[in-house]
């Protein structure tokens, strides 16, 4: 049996854990309560979990390891996070408790990505050396760590979201009818779907693009809430739906869009956009624009476009032919169907767990 540690289970991870539990006996332990998750604008999953007591001081976490050390658990899936002091303890005492350990995480600091892609974190290196297996989010980080530990079992789960299988079965929708239903008047529509919880989203670039584009021709659908959310009410071409979790309405809004646009800190919403045949426009990863690991799913000119600065971004939005958007959107959907389904993510996890037991 397997014990899995997480802070909490967001809604987009629900299908992963349900799929895992159908094929592998496992219990899920969370050290954050649902109120903390809601405060960060997370919508939590409907799945059974057990709570773990924890103490957190200045980024260092101590959680109660005793429930994880029960004899029925042969494998522990812990977080690849060097600030988790209890995880260090469990790694260093493997000779005594004799449990196999998988460390699961980004495998790199999003904030220090450029630096660590050249010189991986020394602390993460020590953790990985001590563990049995590693799960990382994308093939980029898998390749990074395989260069350091060529003999270590390091798997890319190809991080994805719940509900994709239903999206991939969609055969198309009447875009004009959806736009009319929601009062969207412009011809070309960009959609942004993310929490406004960090300045690294580069909302300043989003606002600049809104202000520079012709409001009669270009519309923006906004999905998301958060403490850093600006007031969009002054823009007549912005359609703000807030923190939206109604799957029917959300699907309609994605089907109405032509471009998924998020300037920075782009994450799992890129997968949702691509599944709806929407190409992704974002800024290139650079010192001033941080991007999450799912940025690796965007292939320049194939399923999206990457930009060095705002001028070229605005020109592309204004001038790119519909045929190019359709081509990249079709490629985006094919890429999701081939590489980013939840079945694939569960398959990799289950195979790894079975080989460890």
Coordinates of C-alpha atoms in Angstrom, one line a residue:
X1 CA 0.0 0.0 0.0
X2 CA 1.1 3.6 -0.7
X3 CA 0.9 6.8 1.4
X4 CA 0.9 10.1 -0.5
X5 CA 1.7 13.5 1.0
X6 CA 0.3 16.7 -0.5
X7 CA -0.5 20.1 0.9
X8 CA -4.1 19.8 -0.4
X9 CA -5.9 18.3 -3.4
X10 CA -7.0 21.0 -5.9
X11 CA -9.9 20.2 -8.2
X12 CA -7.7 19.8 -11.3
X13 CA -5.8 16.9 -9.6
X14 CA -9.0 15.0 -8.6
X15 CA -9.1 12.7 -11.6
X16 CA -5.4 11.7 -11.1
X17 CA -5.9 10.5 -7.5
X18 CA -9.2 8.8 -8.3
X19 CA -7.6 7.0 -11.3
X20 CA -4.6 6.1 -9.1
X21 CA -6.8 4.7 -6.3
X22 CA -8.7 2.5 -8.8
X23 CA -5.5 0.7 -9.7
X24 CA -3.3 1.0 -6.6
X25 CA -4.3 0.9 -2.9
X26 CA -3.2 4.3 -1.5
X27 CA -4.1 6.8 1.2
X28 CA -3.7 10.5 0.8
X29 CA -2.4 12.8 3.6
X30 CA -2.7 16.6 3.5
X31 CA -1.1 19.1 5.8
X32 CA -3.1 22.1 4.7
X33 CA -6.8 22.6 5.6
X34 CA -9.4 23.5 3.0
X35 CA -9.7 27.1 4.4
X36 CA -6.1 27.8 3.6
X37 CA -6.7 26.4 0.1
X38 CA -9.7 28.7 -0.4
X39 CA -7.7 31.7 0.8
X40 CA -5.3 31.0 -2.1
X41 CA -8.3 30.8 -4.5
X42 CA -7.9 27.0 -4.9
X43 CA -11.1 25.0 -5.5
X44 CA -10.5 21.7 -3.6
X45 CA -11.3 18.3 -5.0
X46 CA -14.0 16.0 -3.7
X47 CA -11.8 13.1 -2.5
X48 CA -11.2 11.4 0.8
X49 CA -8.0 12.6 2.6
X50 CA -6.5 12.3 6.0
X51 CA -5.1 15.3 7.8
X52 CA -1.5 15.6 9.1
X53 CA -0.5 18.1 11.8
X54 CA 2.3 20.4 10.9
X55 CA 4.4 23.3 12.0
X56 CA 5.7 25.9 9.5
X57 CA 8.3 28.5 10.3
X58 CA 9.7 30.8 7.7
X59 CA 9.3 28.4 4.8
X60 CA 10.5 25.3 6.8
X61 CA 7.9 22.6 7.3
X62 CA 7.7 19.9 10.0
X63 CA 4.8 17.4 9.6
X64 CA 3.9 14.5 11.8
X65 CA 5.5 11.4 10.2
X66 CA 3.9 8.8 12.4
X67 CA 0.8 8.0 10.3
X68 CA 3.1 7.5 7.3
X69 CA 5.2 5.0 9.2
X70 CA 2.4 2.5 9.7
X71 CA 3.4 -1.0 8.6
X72 CA 0.8 -1.3 5.9
X73 CA 2.6 1.4 3.8
X74 CA 5.4 0.1 1.7
X75 CA 5.9 3.2 -0.4
X76 CA 5.8 6.8 0.5
X77 CA 5.2 9.5 -2.1
X78 CA 6.6 12.7 -0.5
X79 CA 7.3 16.2 -2.0
X80 CA 10.5 17.1 -3.7
X81 CA 10.9 20.2 -1.5
X82 CA 14.1 20.9 0.4
X83 CA 12.2 23.0 3.0
X84 CA 10.3 19.9 4.3
X85 CA 12.4 18.9 7.2
X86 CA 10.4 15.8 8.0
X87 CA 11.1 14.5 4.5
X88 CA 14.8 14.8 5.1
X89 CA 14.4 12.8 8.3
X90 CA 12.5 10.1 6.4
X91 CA 15.1 10.0 3.7
X92 CA 18.0 9.8 6.2
X93 CA 16.3 7.0 8.2
X94 CA 15.3 4.7 5.4
X95 CA 17.7 2.0 6.7
X96 CA 15.5 1.8 9.8
X97 CA 11.9 2.2 8.5
X98 CA 12.7 0.3 5.2
X99 CA 10.1 2.1 3.1
X100 CA 10.6 3.0 -0.5
X101 CA 10.4 6.7 -1.2
X102 CA 9.3 8.6 -4.3
X103 CA 9.9 12.4 -4.3
X104 CA 7.3 14.3 -6.4
X105 CA 7.7 17.9 -7.5
X106 CA 8.7 20.4 -10.1
X107 CA 12.4 19.4 -9.8
X108 CA 13.4 23.0 -10.2
X109 CA 12.6 26.4 -8.8
X110 CA 10.3 28.4 -11.0
X111 CA 11.7 31.6 -9.7
X112 CA 15.3 30.5 -10.3
X113 CA 14.6 28.4 -13.5
X114 CA 17.2 30.0 -15.7
X115 CA 20.0 29.6 -13.1
X116 CA 19.0 26.1 -12.0
X117 CA 18.6 24.8 -15.6
X118 CA 22.3 25.4 -15.9
X119 CA 23.3 24.4 -12.4
X120 CA 20.7 22.3 -10.6
X121 CA 19.9 23.0 -6.9
X122 CA 22.5 21.4 -4.6
X123 CA 19.8 20.7 -2.0
X124 CA 17.5 19.0 -4.4
X125 CA 20.5 17.0 -5.7
X126 CA 21.1 15.7 -2.1
X127 CA 17.4 14.8 -1.8
X128 CA 17.3 12.9 -5.1
X129 CA 20.5 11.1 -4.3
X130 CA 18.8 9.7 -1.1
X131 CA 15.5 8.7 -2.7
X132 CA 14.5 5.6 -4.7
X133 CA 12.5 7.3 -7.5
X134 CA 11.6 10.8 -8.6
X135 CA 8.4 12.1 -10.3
X136 CA 8.8 15.4 -12.1
X137 CA 6.2 17.4 -14.0
X138 CA 7.6 17.6 -17.5
X139 CA 10.2 15.9 -19.7
X140 CA 12.4 19.1 -19.5
X141 CA 13.1 18.5 -15.8
X142 CA 13.4 14.8 -16.3
X143 CA 16.2 15.4 -18.9
X144 CA 17.9 17.8 -16.5
X145 CA 18.1 15.4 -13.6
X146 CA 18.9 12.4 -15.8
X147 CA 22.1 14.2 -16.8
X148 CA 23.0 14.4 -13.1
X149 CA 21.8 10.9 -12.1
X150 CA 21.8 8.7 -15.3
X151 CA 21.1 5.5 -13.3
X152 CA 18.3 6.9 -11.1
X153 CA 14.7 6.2 -11.9
X154 CA 13.3 9.6 -12.8
X155 CA 9.9 9.8 -14.5
X156 CA 8.0 12.6 -16.1
X157 CA 4.3 12.4 -15.3
X158 CA 3.5 15.0 -18.0
X159 CA 1.5 17.1 -15.5
X160 CA -2.1 17.6 -16.7
X161 CA -5.6 18.4 -15.4
X162 CA -8.9 16.6 -14.7
X163 CA -11.6 16.6 -17.3
X164 CA -9.6 16.6 -20.5
X165 CA -11.0 13.4 -21.9
X166 CA -14.5 15.0 -22.1
X167 CA -13.0 18.1 -23.7
X168 CA -11.1 16.0 -26.3
X169 CA -14.4 14.4 -27.4
X170 CA -15.9 17.8 -28.3
X171 CA -16.4 17.9 -32.0
X172 CA -16.8 21.7 -32.2
X173 CA -19.3 24.4 -31.2
X174 CA -21.1 27.3 -32.8
X175 CA -18.7 30.1 -31.8
X176 CA -21.0 32.9 -33.0
X177 CA -23.9 31.5 -31.0
X178 CA -21.8 31.2 -27.8
X179 CA -20.5 34.7 -28.2
X180 CA -24.0 36.0 -28.7
X181 CA -25.2 34.2 -25.6
X182 CA -22.6 35.8 -23.4
X183 CA -22.7 39.3 -25.1
X184 CA -19.3 39.1 -26.6
X185 CA -19.2 41.4 -29.6
X186 CA -15.6 41.4 -30.9
X187 CA -14.3 39.3 -33.8
X188 CA -11.0 38.0 -32.3
X189 CA -11.2 36.8 -28.7
X190 CA -8.3 36.1 -26.2
X191 CA -8.9 34.1 -23.0
X192 CA -7.0 34.4 -19.7
X193 CA -7.6 31.7 -17.1
X194 CA -5.5 31.9 -13.9
X195 CA -5.5 33.0 -10.3
X196 CA -4.5 36.5 -9.6
X197 CA -2.3 35.6 -6.7
X198 CA 1.2 36.5 -7.8
X199 CA 2.8 39.5 -9.6
X200 CA 4.7 37.0 -11.8
X201 CA 1.6 36.6 -13.9
X202 CA 2.7 39.9 -15.4
X203 CA -0.8 41.4 -15.3
X204 CA 0.8 44.7 -16.2
X205 CA 1.5 43.2 -19.7
X206 CA -2.1 41.9 -19.9
X207 CA -3.4 45.4 -19.2
X208 CA -1.0 47.0 -21.6
X209 CA -2.2 44.7 -24.4
X210 CA -5.9 45.3 -23.6
X211 CA -5.3 49.1 -23.8
X212 CA -3.3 48.9 -27.0
X213 CA -5.6 46.8 -29.1
X214 CA -8.7 48.1 -30.8
X215 CA -11.6 47.4 -28.4
X216 CA -14.0 47.0 -31.2
X217 CA -12.1 44.2 -32.8
X218 CA -10.4 42.4 -29.9
X219 CA -12.2 41.0 -26.8
X220 CA -10.8 39.4 -23.6
X221 CA -12.4 36.7 -21.5
X222 CA -11.1 36.7 -18.0
X223 CA -11.5 33.7 -15.7
X224 CA -10.0 33.9 -12.2
X225 CA -10.0 35.7 -8.9
X226 CA -7.3 36.7 -6.4
X227 CA -6.0 39.4 -4.2
X228 CA -4.0 41.0 -7.0
X229 CA -6.9 41.1 -9.5
X230 CA -7.3 44.5 -11.2
X231 CA -10.6 46.3 -11.9
X232 CA -11.5 45.3 -15.5
X233 CA -14.9 47.1 -15.4
X234 CA -13.5 50.2 -17.2
X235 CA -12.7 48.1 -20.3
X236 CA -15.8 47.5 -22.5
X237 CA -14.1 44.7 -24.4
X238 CA -13.2 42.7 -21.3
X239 CA -15.7 40.0 -20.1
X240 CA -14.8 39.1 -16.5
X241 CA -16.3 35.9 -15.2
X242 CA -14.4 35.8 -11.9
X243 CA -13.6 32.5 -10.2
X244 CA -15.6 30.2 -12.5
X245 CA -16.0 26.5 -11.8
X246 CA -19.2 25.8 -13.7
X247 CA -17.9 23.3 -16.3
X248 CA -20.6 24.1 -18.9
X249 CA -20.0 27.8 -18.9
X250 CA -16.3 27.5 -18.7
X251 CA -16.3 25.1 -21.7
X252 CA -18.4 27.6 -23.7
X253 CA -16.0 30.4 -22.9
X254 CA -13.0 28.4 -24.1
X255 CA -14.9 27.5 -27.2
X256 CA -15.5 31.1 -27.9
X257 CA -11.8 32.0 -27.8
X258 CA -9.2 32.2 -30.6
X259 CA -6.1 32.6 -28.5
X260 CA -5.1 31.6 -25.0
X261 CA -3.1 34.6 -23.6
X262 CA -1.2 34.7 -20.3
X263 CA 1.9 36.8 -20.2
X264 CA 3.8 35.1 -17.4
X265 CA 3.7 32.3 -14.8
X266 CA 1.9 30.2 -17.3
X267 CA 0.9 26.8 -15.9
X268 CA -1.8 24.1 -16.3
X269 CA -4.3 26.4 -17.9
X270 CA -2.2 26.1 -21.0
X271 CA -3.2 22.4 -21.2
X272 CA -6.9 23.3 -21.0
X273 CA -6.6 25.9 -23.7
X274 CA -4.7 23.6 -26.0
X275 CA -7.4 20.8 -25.5
X276 CA -10.0 23.3 -26.9
X277 CA -7.9 23.8 -30.0
X278 CA -6.6 27.2 -28.9
X279 CA -3.0 28.2 -29.6
X280 CA -1.1 29.8 -26.7
X281 CA 0.5 33.2 -26.8
X282 CA 2.9 34.2 -24.0
X283 CA 6.2 35.8 -23.3
X284 CA 9.5 34.0 -23.5
X285 CA 11.1 32.9 -20.2
X286 CA 13.5 35.6 -19.2
X287 CA 14.7 37.3 -16.0
X288 CA 11.8 39.7 -16.0
X289 CA 9.1 37.1 -17.0
X290 CA 9.0 33.9 -15.0
X291 CA 7.2 30.8 -16.4
X292 CA 6.1 27.6 -14.7
X293 CA 7.3 24.2 -15.9
X294 CA 4.2 23.7 -18.2
X295 CA 5.7 26.4 -20.4
X296 CA 7.7 23.4 -21.9
X297 CA 4.4 22.3 -23.6
X298 CA 4.5 25.3 -25.9
X299 CA 6.3 24.7 -29.1
X300 CA 7.1 27.9 -31.0
X301 CA 5.1 28.1 -34.2
X302 CA 3.5 24.6 -33.7
X303 CA 1.0 25.1 -31.0
X304 CA 1.7 28.7 -29.9
X305 CA 3.9 31.8 -30.2
X306 CA 6.5 33.2 -27.8
X307 CA 7.5 36.8 -27.6
X308 CA 10.5 38.8 -26.4
X309 CA 8.6 42.1 -26.0
X310 CA 5.1 43.5 -26.1
X311 CA 5.3 45.3 -29.5
X312 CA 5.8 42.0 -31.4
X313 CA 3.0 40.4 -29.3
X314 CA 0.5 43.1 -30.2
X315 CA 1.4 43.0 -33.9
X316 CA 0.9 39.2 -33.9
X317 CA -2.5 39.4 -32.3
X318 CA -3.5 42.1 -34.8
X319 CA -2.2 40.5 -37.9
X320 CA -2.0 36.7 -37.6
X321 CA -4.3 35.0 -40.1
X322 CA -7.1 32.9 -38.9
X323 CA -5.7 30.0 -40.9
X324 CA -2.5 30.1 -38.7
X325 CA -4.6 30.1 -35.6
X326 CA -6.6 27.1 -36.8
X327 CA -3.4 25.2 -37.7
X328 CA -1.7 25.8 -34.4
X329 CA -5.0 25.1 -32.5
X330 CA -5.3 21.7 -34.3
X331 CA -1.7 20.9 -33.4
X332 CA -2.3 21.9 -29.8
X333 CA -5.2 19.5 -29.5
X334 CA -3.3 16.7 -31.1
X335 CA -0.4 17.3 -28.7
X336 CA -2.7 17.1 -25.7
X337 CA -4.4 13.9 -27.0
X338 CA -1.0 12.3 -27.6
X339 CA 1.0 13.3 -24.5
X340 CA -1.1 15.1 -21.8
X341 CA -4.1 12.9 -21.0
X342 CA -4.8 11.9 -17.4
X343 CA -4.7 8.2 -18.4
X344 CA -1.0 8.7 -19.4
X345 CA -0.2 10.5 -16.1
X346 CA -1.9 7.7 -14.1
X347 CA -0.2 5.0 -16.2
X348 CA 3.3 6.3 -15.5
X349 CA 2.6 6.7 -11.7
X350 CA 1.1 3.2 -11.4
X351 CA 3.9 1.5 -13.3
X352 CA 6.5 3.2 -11.1
X353 CA 4.6 2.2 -7.9
X354 CA 4.3 -1.4 -8.9
X355 CA 7.9 -1.7 -9.7
X356 CA 8.9 -0.4 -6.3
X357 CA 6.7 -2.8 -4.3

